[in-house]
XYZ file of C-alpha atoms in Angstrom:
650
model
C 24.573 -4.798 -23.477
C 28.149 -5.391 -24.605
C 28.967 -7.245 -21.395
C 25.915 -9.448 -21.900
C 26.881 -10.208 -25.510
C 30.541 -10.844 -24.603
C 29.510 -13.255 -21.877
C 27.214 -15.131 -24.256
C 29.966 -15.347 -26.852
C 32.517 -16.486 -24.307
C 30.212 -19.277 -23.207
C 29.671 -20.698 -26.666
C 31.557 -21.553 -29.816
C 31.043 -19.190 -32.701
C 28.590 -21.365 -34.568
C 26.529 -21.883 -31.392
C 26.202 -18.229 -30.421
C 22.797 -17.859 -32.024
C 21.478 -20.818 -30.059
C 23.032 -19.538 -26.814
C 21.685 -15.993 -27.120
C 18.188 -17.177 -28.026
C 18.167 -19.577 -25.082
C 19.300 -16.809 -22.727
C 16.651 -14.406 -23.990
C 13.905 -17.014 -23.797
C 14.841 -17.759 -20.191
C 14.998 -14.070 -19.386
C 11.537 -13.379 -20.781
C 10.193 -16.448 -18.998
C 11.709 -15.210 -15.745
C 10.077 -11.808 -16.238
C 6.615 -13.385 -15.996
C 7.404 -14.466 -12.424
C 8.552 -11.067 -11.152
C 6.058 -9.335 -8.865
C 8.121 -6.542 -7.276
C 7.949 -3.362 -9.340
C 11.594 -2.383 -8.808
C 12.859 -5.749 -10.055
C 10.377 -5.696 -12.915
C 11.619 -2.279 -14.015
C 15.272 -3.334 -13.695
C 14.684 -6.297 -15.995
C 12.682 -4.144 -18.393
C 15.578 -1.665 -18.577
C 18.041 -4.486 -19.212
C 16.021 -6.088 -21.987
C 15.318 -2.723 -23.616
C 18.993 -1.764 -23.519
C 19.778 -4.758 -25.746
C 17.991 -2.939 -28.589
C 20.953 -0.589 -28.928
C 22.915 -3.498 -30.431
C 20.574 -3.372 -33.438
C 20.961 -7.123 -33.782
C 18.210 -9.342 -35.234
C 18.383 -11.689 -32.252
C 16.774 -9.041 -30.018
C 14.428 -7.515 -32.607
C 13.064 -11.000 -33.274
C 11.715 -10.770 -29.711
C 9.849 -7.521 -30.354
C 6.553 -9.108 -29.392
C 7.903 -10.135 -25.990
C 9.532 -6.729 -25.564
C 6.261 -4.964 -26.235
C 4.608 -7.123 -23.629
C 7.320 -6.285 -21.108
C 6.999 -2.567 -21.888
C 3.263 -2.330 -21.585
C 3.040 -4.494 -18.483
C 5.733 -2.497 -16.694
C 4.469 0.900 -17.844
C 0.953 -0.042 -16.751
C 2.284 -0.681 -13.261
C 4.586 2.319 -12.894
C 2.418 5.119 -14.265
C -0.776 6.160 -12.536
C -2.383 8.253 -15.236
C -4.357 6.683 -18.061
C -3.654 9.677 -20.314
C 0.051 8.740 -20.431
C 1.137 12.025 -18.847
C 1.942 10.587 -15.417
C 5.347 10.101 -13.860
C 7.323 6.941 -13.233
C 6.734 6.656 -9.493
C 10.021 4.805 -8.947
C 12.042 7.839 -10.045
C 13.227 9.888 -7.095
C 12.823 13.520 -8.095
C 13.182 14.992 -4.631
C 16.377 13.511 -3.257
C 16.083 15.521 -0.062
C 12.843 13.685 0.752
C 14.903 10.539 1.304
C 16.831 12.154 4.114
C 15.859 11.473 7.711
C 16.507 13.483 10.800
C 19.940 12.904 12.366
C 20.907 10.660 9.456
C 23.502 8.007 10.254
C 26.480 7.415 7.980
C 25.090 4.028 6.995
C 21.727 5.494 6.009
C 23.449 8.303 4.100
C 25.459 5.748 2.144
C 22.369 3.743 1.245
C 20.542 6.922 0.223
C 23.346 8.023 -2.078
C 23.369 4.626 -3.756
C 19.609 4.812 -4.266
C 19.652 8.146 -6.062
C 22.151 6.863 -8.659
C 20.415 3.510 -9.095
C 19.042 3.370 -12.686
C 15.739 2.064 -11.353
C 15.250 5.263 -9.389
C 17.010 7.598 -11.847
C 15.701 6.696 -15.319
C 12.167 7.434 -16.483
C 11.009 4.206 -18.104
C 8.901 5.705 -20.905
C 11.753 7.987 -21.916
C 14.213 5.090 -21.861
C 11.928 2.927 -24.026
C 11.243 5.762 -26.454
C 14.937 6.557 -26.904
C 15.905 2.930 -27.534
C 12.970 2.344 -29.853
C 13.862 5.456 -31.840
C 17.456 4.215 -32.101
C 16.345 0.775 -33.264
C 14.062 2.322 -35.866
C 16.887 4.530 -37.135
C 19.294 1.586 -37.316
C 16.697 -0.328 -39.325
C 16.506 2.414 -41.955
C 13.532 4.365 -40.652
C 10.003 3.785 -39.429
C 8.697 2.304 -42.688
C 11.510 -0.187 -42.894
C 11.152 -1.060 -39.204
C 7.441 -1.670 -39.647
C 7.977 -3.809 -42.732
C 10.835 -5.859 -41.334
C 9.920 -6.324 -37.691
C 6.494 -5.053 -36.641
C 4.705 -6.882 -39.433
C 6.252 -10.143 -38.244
C 5.005 -9.558 -34.755
C 1.544 -8.898 -36.107
C 1.527 -12.024 -38.277
C 2.762 -14.290 -35.493
C 0.473 -12.784 -32.916
C -2.667 -12.117 -34.962
C -4.406 -15.299 -33.893
C -3.450 -14.916 -30.262
C -4.337 -11.300 -29.638
C -6.534 -10.273 -32.536
C -4.510 -7.049 -32.856
C -4.608 -5.278 -36.193
C -1.670 -3.619 -37.905
C -3.230 -0.271 -36.962
C -3.186 -1.232 -33.289
C 0.476 -2.182 -33.478
C 1.200 1.081 -35.272
C -0.555 2.881 -32.444
C 1.618 1.044 -29.953
C 4.745 2.210 -31.774
C 3.268 5.695 -31.872
C 2.643 5.531 -28.139
C 6.274 4.658 -27.482
C 7.367 7.516 -29.732
C 4.878 9.930 -28.121
C 3.294 10.782 -31.472
C -0.322 11.806 -31.938
C -1.473 8.664 -33.739
C -3.495 7.282 -30.815
C -7.151 7.545 -31.841
C -8.061 3.877 -31.436
C -11.853 3.977 -31.150
C -11.400 7.365 -29.398
C -9.958 5.518 -26.368
C -6.427 5.819 -24.960
C -4.437 3.201 -26.819
C -2.286 2.608 -23.730
C -5.385 1.693 -21.736
C -6.615 -0.868 -24.260
C -3.395 -2.304 -25.609
C -1.876 -2.650 -22.154
C -4.798 -4.816 -21.155
C -4.547 -6.778 -24.398
C -0.872 -7.573 -23.938
C -1.340 -8.098 -20.191
C -4.042 -10.636 -20.939
C -2.014 -12.575 -23.478
C 1.226 -12.574 -21.507
C -0.311 -13.758 -18.242
C -3.172 -15.971 -19.317
C -2.145 -17.769 -22.495
C -2.219 -20.703 -22.980
C -4.893 -21.176 -20.302
C -8.166 -21.759 -22.208
C -10.672 -18.954 -22.088
C -13.257 -21.556 -21.204
C -11.666 -21.875 -17.767
C -14.272 -20.092 -15.589
C -11.906 -19.290 -12.742
C -9.314 -17.576 -14.918
C -11.943 -15.932 -17.108
C -13.713 -14.313 -14.169
C -10.438 -13.348 -12.548
C -9.492 -11.456 -15.723
C -12.853 -9.757 -15.657
C -12.414 -8.717 -12.035
C -8.938 -7.283 -12.683
C -10.304 -5.281 -15.572
C -13.359 -4.057 -13.713
C -11.348 -3.138 -10.646
C -9.359 -0.635 -12.688
C -12.398 0.623 -14.589
C -14.365 1.398 -11.467
C -11.367 2.682 -9.568
C -11.007 5.450 -12.119
C -14.473 6.863 -12.867
C -13.032 9.163 -15.520
C -12.289 6.109 -17.626
C -15.680 4.469 -17.159
C -16.556 5.099 -20.788
C -13.720 2.743 -21.718
C -15.049 -0.182 -19.688
C -16.972 -1.736 -22.557
C -13.825 -1.855 -24.660
C -11.756 -3.005 -21.718
C -14.061 -5.884 -20.903
C -14.376 -6.881 -24.546
C -10.648 -6.873 -25.227
C -9.554 -8.528 -21.984
C -12.423 -10.857 -21.354
C -14.015 -11.317 -24.776
C -17.459 -10.495 -23.445
C -19.563 -7.366 -23.048
C -19.516 -5.664 -19.673
C -22.596 -5.609 -17.497
C -22.286 -3.784 -14.210
C -23.768 -6.687 -12.266
C -20.731 -8.743 -13.257
C -18.738 -6.549 -10.937
C -21.033 -6.646 -7.942
C -22.766 -10.021 -8.196
C -21.527 -12.486 -10.771
C -17.940 -12.379 -9.525
C -19.039 -13.751 -6.172
C -18.851 -17.284 -7.506
C -17.441 -19.699 -4.949
C -14.956 -20.981 -7.519
C -13.288 -17.598 -7.928
C -10.075 -16.370 -6.330
C -8.566 -19.724 -5.512
C -5.218 -18.030 -4.960
C -4.066 -17.707 -1.369
C -3.666 -14.481 0.595
C -0.446 -12.952 -0.736
C 1.346 -13.023 2.632
C 2.044 -16.147 4.665
C 0.516 -15.148 8.000
C 1.162 -18.669 9.286
C 4.866 -18.823 8.535
C 6.126 -15.234 8.301
C 6.080 -12.496 10.928
C 4.203 -9.263 10.352
C 6.600 -6.388 10.956
C 4.813 -3.181 10.149
C 4.053 0.409 10.902
C 0.903 2.533 10.874
C 0.632 5.596 8.669
C -1.260 7.587 11.263
C -2.528 11.129 10.812
C -2.627 10.838 7.021
C -6.194 10.247 5.862
C -7.694 10.609 9.351
C -6.490 13.659 11.256
C -5.234 13.396 14.839
C -4.271 16.670 16.543
C -1.346 15.169 18.456
C 0.290 13.772 15.295
C 0.057 17.005 13.305
C -0.579 19.799 15.844
C 0.304 22.474 13.274
C -2.949 21.724 11.440
C -4.916 22.595 14.589
C -2.745 25.342 16.087
C -5.078 28.194 15.134
C -7.731 26.725 17.452
C -5.389 25.921 20.356
C -6.947 28.701 22.452
C -10.608 28.476 21.470
C -10.557 24.652 21.309
C -13.543 24.762 18.959
C -11.838 22.455 16.462
C -10.707 19.153 17.966
C -11.069 16.552 15.204
C -11.588 16.161 11.463
C -15.360 16.639 11.779
C -15.106 20.051 13.439
C -12.127 20.950 11.233
C -14.077 20.479 8.004
C -17.264 21.946 9.456
C -15.475 25.106 10.595
C -13.505 25.669 7.395
C -16.217 24.694 4.926
C -15.753 22.181 2.145
C -13.783 24.343 -0.266
C -11.130 25.537 2.180
C -10.987 22.180 3.973
C -10.431 20.350 0.692
C -7.680 22.757 -0.302
C -5.811 22.322 2.973
C -6.358 18.580 3.262
C -5.389 17.892 -0.351
C -2.040 19.485 0.366
C -1.711 17.415 3.538
C -2.619 14.130 1.831
C -0.062 14.737 -0.894
C 2.805 15.745 1.394
C 2.485 14.016 4.764
C 3.333 10.559 3.410
C 5.120 10.137 0.070
C 6.772 7.476 -2.011
C 9.993 8.223 -0.160
C 8.356 7.148 3.097
C 7.344 3.792 1.631
C 10.877 3.228 0.396
C 12.327 4.153 3.778
C 9.885 1.809 5.527
C 11.006 -1.062 3.330
C 14.663 -0.160 3.864
C 14.065 -0.430 7.607
C 13.171 -4.103 7.152
C 9.412 -3.760 7.563
C 6.968 -5.721 5.416
C 3.566 -4.144 6.201
C 1.917 -0.763 6.425
C -1.461 -0.261 8.059
C -3.332 2.638 6.496
C -6.228 4.182 8.443
C -9.095 5.547 6.349
C -12.416 7.066 7.388
C -15.822 5.938 6.132
C -16.344 9.402 4.669
C -13.613 8.778 2.090
C -15.372 5.747 0.569
C -19.056 6.140 1.483
C -19.862 9.719 2.575
C -23.108 10.271 4.454
C -25.424 13.132 3.523
C -25.098 16.049 5.910
C -21.563 15.298 7.043
C -19.035 18.120 6.593
C -16.172 15.811 5.567
C -14.468 16.205 2.186
C -13.304 13.537 -0.240
C -10.253 13.006 -2.438
C -8.267 10.675 -0.211
C -8.752 7.659 -2.480
C -6.819 9.144 -5.382
C -3.806 9.397 -3.091
C -4.487 5.965 -1.587
C -4.436 4.502 -5.100
C -0.938 5.908 -5.530
C 0.046 4.544 -2.124
C -0.864 1.028 -3.222
C 1.506 1.454 -6.147
C 4.224 2.805 -3.881
C 3.789 -0.198 -1.593
C 3.979 -2.550 -4.562
C 7.174 -0.910 -5.738
C 8.723 -1.108 -2.279
C 7.692 -4.731 -1.727
C 5.337 -3.884 1.148
C 1.962 -5.381 2.020
C -0.952 -3.166 3.023
C -3.657 -3.549 5.653
C -6.487 -1.113 5.010
C -8.079 -0.082 8.291
C -11.534 1.500 8.519
C -10.578 3.885 11.292
C -13.807 5.820 11.637
C -17.456 4.729 11.356
C -20.639 6.815 11.065
C -21.669 8.067 14.497
C -18.211 7.257 15.902
C -17.521 3.785 17.235
C -15.566 5.049 20.248
C -15.930 8.820 20.654
C -12.173 9.316 20.177
C -10.886 12.119 17.985
C -9.158 9.476 15.847
C -12.576 8.176 14.761
C -13.114 11.477 12.982
C -15.565 12.803 15.559
C -14.825 13.335 19.235
C -17.646 12.938 21.762
C -20.513 10.498 22.080
C -20.509 6.924 20.791
C -23.426 6.796 18.359
C -22.374 3.903 16.161
C -25.015 1.117 16.200
C -27.700 3.817 16.208
C -29.981 4.239 13.171
C -28.376 3.221 9.872
C -24.787 3.546 11.044
C -23.970 -0.179 10.877
C -25.363 -0.608 7.373
C -23.533 2.555 6.311
C -20.315 1.065 7.675
C -20.891 -2.135 5.695
C -21.390 -0.041 2.565
C -18.054 1.660 3.191
C -16.369 -1.728 3.574
C -17.964 -3.041 0.395
C -16.798 -0.004 -1.566
C -13.294 -0.336 -0.155
C -13.051 -4.053 -0.953
C -14.476 -3.603 -4.444
C -12.036 -0.826 -5.199
C -8.978 -2.892 -4.285
C -10.059 -6.420 -5.161
C -7.655 -6.270 -8.108
C -4.737 -5.334 -5.835
C -4.636 -8.317 -3.502
C -0.981 -8.862 -4.355
C -0.422 -5.782 -2.170
C -3.599 -5.251 -0.126
C -3.566 -8.480 1.847
C -5.935 -7.506 4.669
C -8.841 -5.201 5.411
C -9.730 -4.307 8.990
C -13.467 -4.017 9.547
C -13.312 -1.300 12.193
C -10.698 0.267 14.425
C -11.231 0.176 18.178
C -14.990 -0.186 18.631
C -15.455 0.731 22.282
C -16.882 -2.527 23.584
C -17.937 -1.261 27.044
C -20.106 1.410 25.370
C -21.544 -0.866 22.679
C -23.723 -3.932 22.315
C -21.074 -6.647 21.999
C -23.471 -9.115 20.408
C -24.055 -6.431 17.808
C -20.303 -6.021 17.339
C -19.940 -9.749 16.693
C -22.855 -9.681 14.262
C -21.225 -6.768 12.440
C -17.960 -8.702 12.272
C -19.717 -11.700 10.719
C -21.494 -9.523 8.158
C -18.369 -7.502 7.468
C -16.350 -10.674 6.940
C -18.811 -11.865 4.299
C -18.770 -8.423 2.662
C -14.990 -8.413 2.284
C -14.655 -12.042 1.230
C -17.424 -11.733 -1.346
C -15.257 -9.166 -3.111
C -12.189 -11.419 -2.946
C -11.199 -14.424 -0.877
C -7.622 -13.184 -1.252
C -8.261 -10.623 1.486
C -7.552 -11.564 5.078
C -10.132 -9.957 7.365
C -8.972 -8.253 10.561
C -11.178 -7.531 13.573
C -10.279 -5.476 16.637
C -10.748 -6.988 20.096
C -13.131 -4.145 21.100
C -11.101 -3.799 24.318
C -12.155 -7.268 25.443
C -9.678 -9.960 26.473
C -8.139 -11.103 23.215
C -7.818 -14.679 24.441
C -10.719 -15.588 26.721
C -13.331 -13.518 24.876
C -12.323 -13.929 21.232
C -10.999 -17.503 21.040
C -14.581 -18.735 20.709
C -15.393 -16.364 17.837
C -14.970 -17.051 14.148
C -15.200 -20.812 13.951
C -15.127 -21.768 10.283
C -13.960 -18.340 9.096
C -10.691 -18.740 7.223
C -8.054 -16.005 6.987
C -9.456 -14.228 10.046
C -7.061 -12.034 12.010
C -7.517 -10.543 15.463
C -6.044 -7.118 16.147
C -5.182 -5.999 19.672
C -3.717 -2.640 20.699
C -1.303 -2.609 23.597
C -0.564 0.709 25.308
C 0.604 1.151 28.909
C -0.060 4.864 29.313
C -3.782 5.596 29.416
C -4.457 5.135 33.122
C -2.777 6.501 36.269
C -1.685 2.987 37.201
C -0.019 2.416 33.841
C 1.927 5.679 33.702
C 2.979 5.041 37.286
C 4.883 1.867 36.350
C 8.656 1.822 36.483
C 10.607 1.112 33.272
C 11.255 -2.467 34.403
C 7.544 -2.947 35.129
C 6.679 -1.760 31.632
C 9.087 -4.350 30.226
C 7.688 -7.103 32.451
C 4.121 -6.291 31.407
C 5.087 -6.428 27.745
C 6.902 -9.728 28.159
C 3.897 -11.247 29.919
C 1.837 -10.716 26.776
C 4.040 -13.043 24.707
C 2.806 -16.420 25.998
C -0.778 -15.143 26.035
C -0.544 -14.103 22.406
C 0.992 -17.458 21.534
C -1.986 -19.209 23.108
C -4.645 -17.640 20.884
C -6.318 -19.820 18.269
C -6.243 -17.436 15.300
C -3.837 -15.033 13.676
C -3.250 -12.117 16.024
C -1.261 -8.954 15.454
C -0.526 -6.221 17.931
C -1.743 -3.643 15.451
C -0.887 -0.607 17.569
C 1.837 -0.134 20.184
C 4.444 2.458 21.034
C 7.813 3.134 22.579
C 6.162 5.638 24.921
C 6.049 4.954 28.651
C 4.317 8.276 29.275
C 1.316 10.144 27.846
C 3.347 13.359 27.618
C 3.062 13.997 23.873
C 1.313 17.289 23.124
C -2.468 16.783 22.773
C -2.164 12.979 22.908
C -5.203 12.922 25.199
C -7.074 15.462 23.094
C -6.528 19.001 21.874
C -5.724 21.285 24.808
C -5.596 18.437 27.336
C -2.670 17.639 29.588
C -0.931 14.424 30.633
C -1.446 11.942 33.448
C 2.292 11.546 33.781
C 2.922 15.098 34.990
C -0.463 15.482 36.697
C -1.856 18.047 34.216
C -4.679 15.730 33.098
C -7.880 15.839 35.194
C -7.952 13.502 38.208
C -4.304 12.505 37.875
C -1.260 12.975 40.074
C 2.363 13.748 39.340
C 4.634 10.838 38.368
C 7.422 12.622 36.530
C 8.376 15.484 34.247
C 7.334 15.692 30.590
C 10.412 17.743 29.689
C 11.687 16.643 26.271
C 8.665 14.416 25.705
C 5.885 17.009 25.299
C 7.452 18.138 22.020
C 10.880 17.579 20.538
C 12.992 14.962 18.841
C 14.613 11.692 19.872
C 17.978 13.430 19.905
C 16.688 15.781 22.610
C 15.558 12.988 24.980
C 17.530 12.353 28.146
C 19.992 9.477 28.277
C 17.707 7.616 30.703
C 14.690 8.089 28.446
C 16.639 6.763 25.479
C 17.782 3.692 27.392
C 14.300 2.974 28.733
C 12.601 3.387 25.349
C 15.103 1.079 23.620
C 14.634 -1.550 26.315
C 10.852 -1.303 26.130
C 10.768 -1.556 22.331
C 13.038 -4.607 22.325
C 10.858 -6.353 24.914
C 7.707 -5.685 22.900
C 9.284 -6.987 19.697
C 10.273 -10.203 21.475
C 6.805 -10.615 22.968
C 4.675 -9.753 19.945
C 6.594 -12.005 17.574
C 5.537 -15.003 19.657
C 2.496 -15.068 17.395
C 1.690 -13.342 14.092
C 3.572 -10.092 14.628
C 3.197 -6.363 15.151
C 2.465 -2.963 13.580
C 3.978 0.047 15.362
C 2.072 3.302 15.877
C 3.195 5.454 14.067
C 5.656 6.119 11.228
C 6.034 9.871 11.756
C 4.797 12.752 13.875
C 5.548 16.447 13.897
C 6.921 16.523 17.424
C 6.214 13.375 19.515
C 9.578 11.609 19.886
C 8.354 8.567 21.854
C 5.936 7.712 19.030
C 7.857 8.606 15.880
C 9.275 5.411 14.372
C 11.236 7.238 11.701
C 12.938 9.359 14.354
C 13.374 6.396 16.702
C 15.201 4.487 13.959
C 17.416 7.457 13.125
C 18.174 7.901 16.829
C 19.150 4.269 17.346
C 16.231 3.466 19.675
C 14.374 1.177 17.263
C 16.545 -1.849 16.409
C 18.229 -1.958 13.018
C 18.216 -4.641 11.819
C 14.947 -5.470 13.506
C 16.282 -8.578 15.255
C 19.340 -6.882 16.747
C 19.281 -6.559 20.554
C 21.213 -4.437 22.999
C 19.380 -6.201 25.850
C 18.808 -9.782 24.684
C 16.730 -12.170 26.735
C 14.558 -9.619 28.538
C 11.547 -11.867 28.039
C 13.425 -15.053 28.911
């Protein structure tokens, strides 16, 4: 604060200091309204709050703006409505930021992060301490109320309708006192919305139907995302939107064609998607986390999430999976992903998490963690693609659909059940389109085993389902293992913000694993011009550094590899030593060179159109697939556009 004041004084004559400091503060508060990244928002909030320790009138005169900054930032950084949550930007477990075989550069960045005030200081504590100091410097709470809070109330009464009692409750909230019984509802829940409304939407007239309904949708999104707070929705809707809440407003009335005139929050035309999948998190895959399935490695009676939950029973399955959901991917992972230069994460989720079907053994609870993940992504500056990875009946019979075996999707009510899951997912996150920029209708429907006309019909219906929730969602469709150019160029005429997803692996046939390293590179490079020739956004939403299928259980629990001839009807190409399990550091020098070359070629090819999303961020023991380990081992370029072998694709 002293440096700020000294600079203001140095830049103005003595009699002009008051004008200079007020102009600086006004510009600062105005700038705050345009900050979207949580880390920058918190940094500015800390800076503005720190000025209170001067005790000067020129900052206390801005108490109204400060309160708006506090509540808006606290609302974003704390997950719990009962005000007992943690500031998710604070790194409590510094060891979680470490990566395997950490480079000196990464270690230096990590050490700077842990001392950064944004990641060290709890915001509520910081606000409380500075508010207590300001109150003490003003002669106590009564004097502070009489001299400063009452002025805020008088100036703001017409704009917000807040009473003196409500402002007292806000002070009490900051001081963590017990005076929070506003209509028996959490004062933070109501007042945060009140201030949020007035900071973001004044002076736009409430008669503006677009803005009015957008406010309503933001409010309702949070109400329905947290069922425990549903009893507060009437107050929420009344305070934010000045109208009573009727449930149909959420599901029907907000589908007005005038709503959501904002664009998708990522420029898929001008910017490149550079992302990574968070595989094995909310949908189990034995090869990503073999330790979860080890106890059945001999019997092979548990091979996917369906048989896992069925065998354990709901209580034990929920206990084990809750621990997995809360530890496999954390806030530290999101921060590390952003530090690696990526801008997207693709998060697979099963239908059972959002629209469980009677009789299924699956357990729920994933969405509470996913809600936190959206906040982590926001704080890290990442965009999210939500990917419905498993459909009722299984759309492909792969273990990564949740249920290994037959392909029974499109039978009975499975398509309508899938649409219900998509609707629930879109409704839940329609207020988070600043982060959730795309929803994928279904991962890898196995076209050769399905009615493709039915797949296209599902895509059309799914598109309308997602866009009716918010036109700020891009809608992604998988190519269903059909040619992404010749088959899909004719689909989707008139559908805006439509994205095609294609998955490019060169390891799941004897011919592919038999290719030489240079042939793998040539095949990847050949995809570039073909991708560039498609007529809609297209991302390579899954790809790998692997040139073999050696990773333990990649082809299914207990199954071998084509590469070493241990998979049925395959012949020996090479040894899986170091690639069955292990780390990047344990790979041979030739393997390291070949993987780096292959990754560089794919990056060059896939950025010839919309971009790419690597599979996957982390594994327990599959070095060819583990992006985190590949980065630490120097096999995944850092920065992303650096090349050891430039020009491979011409």
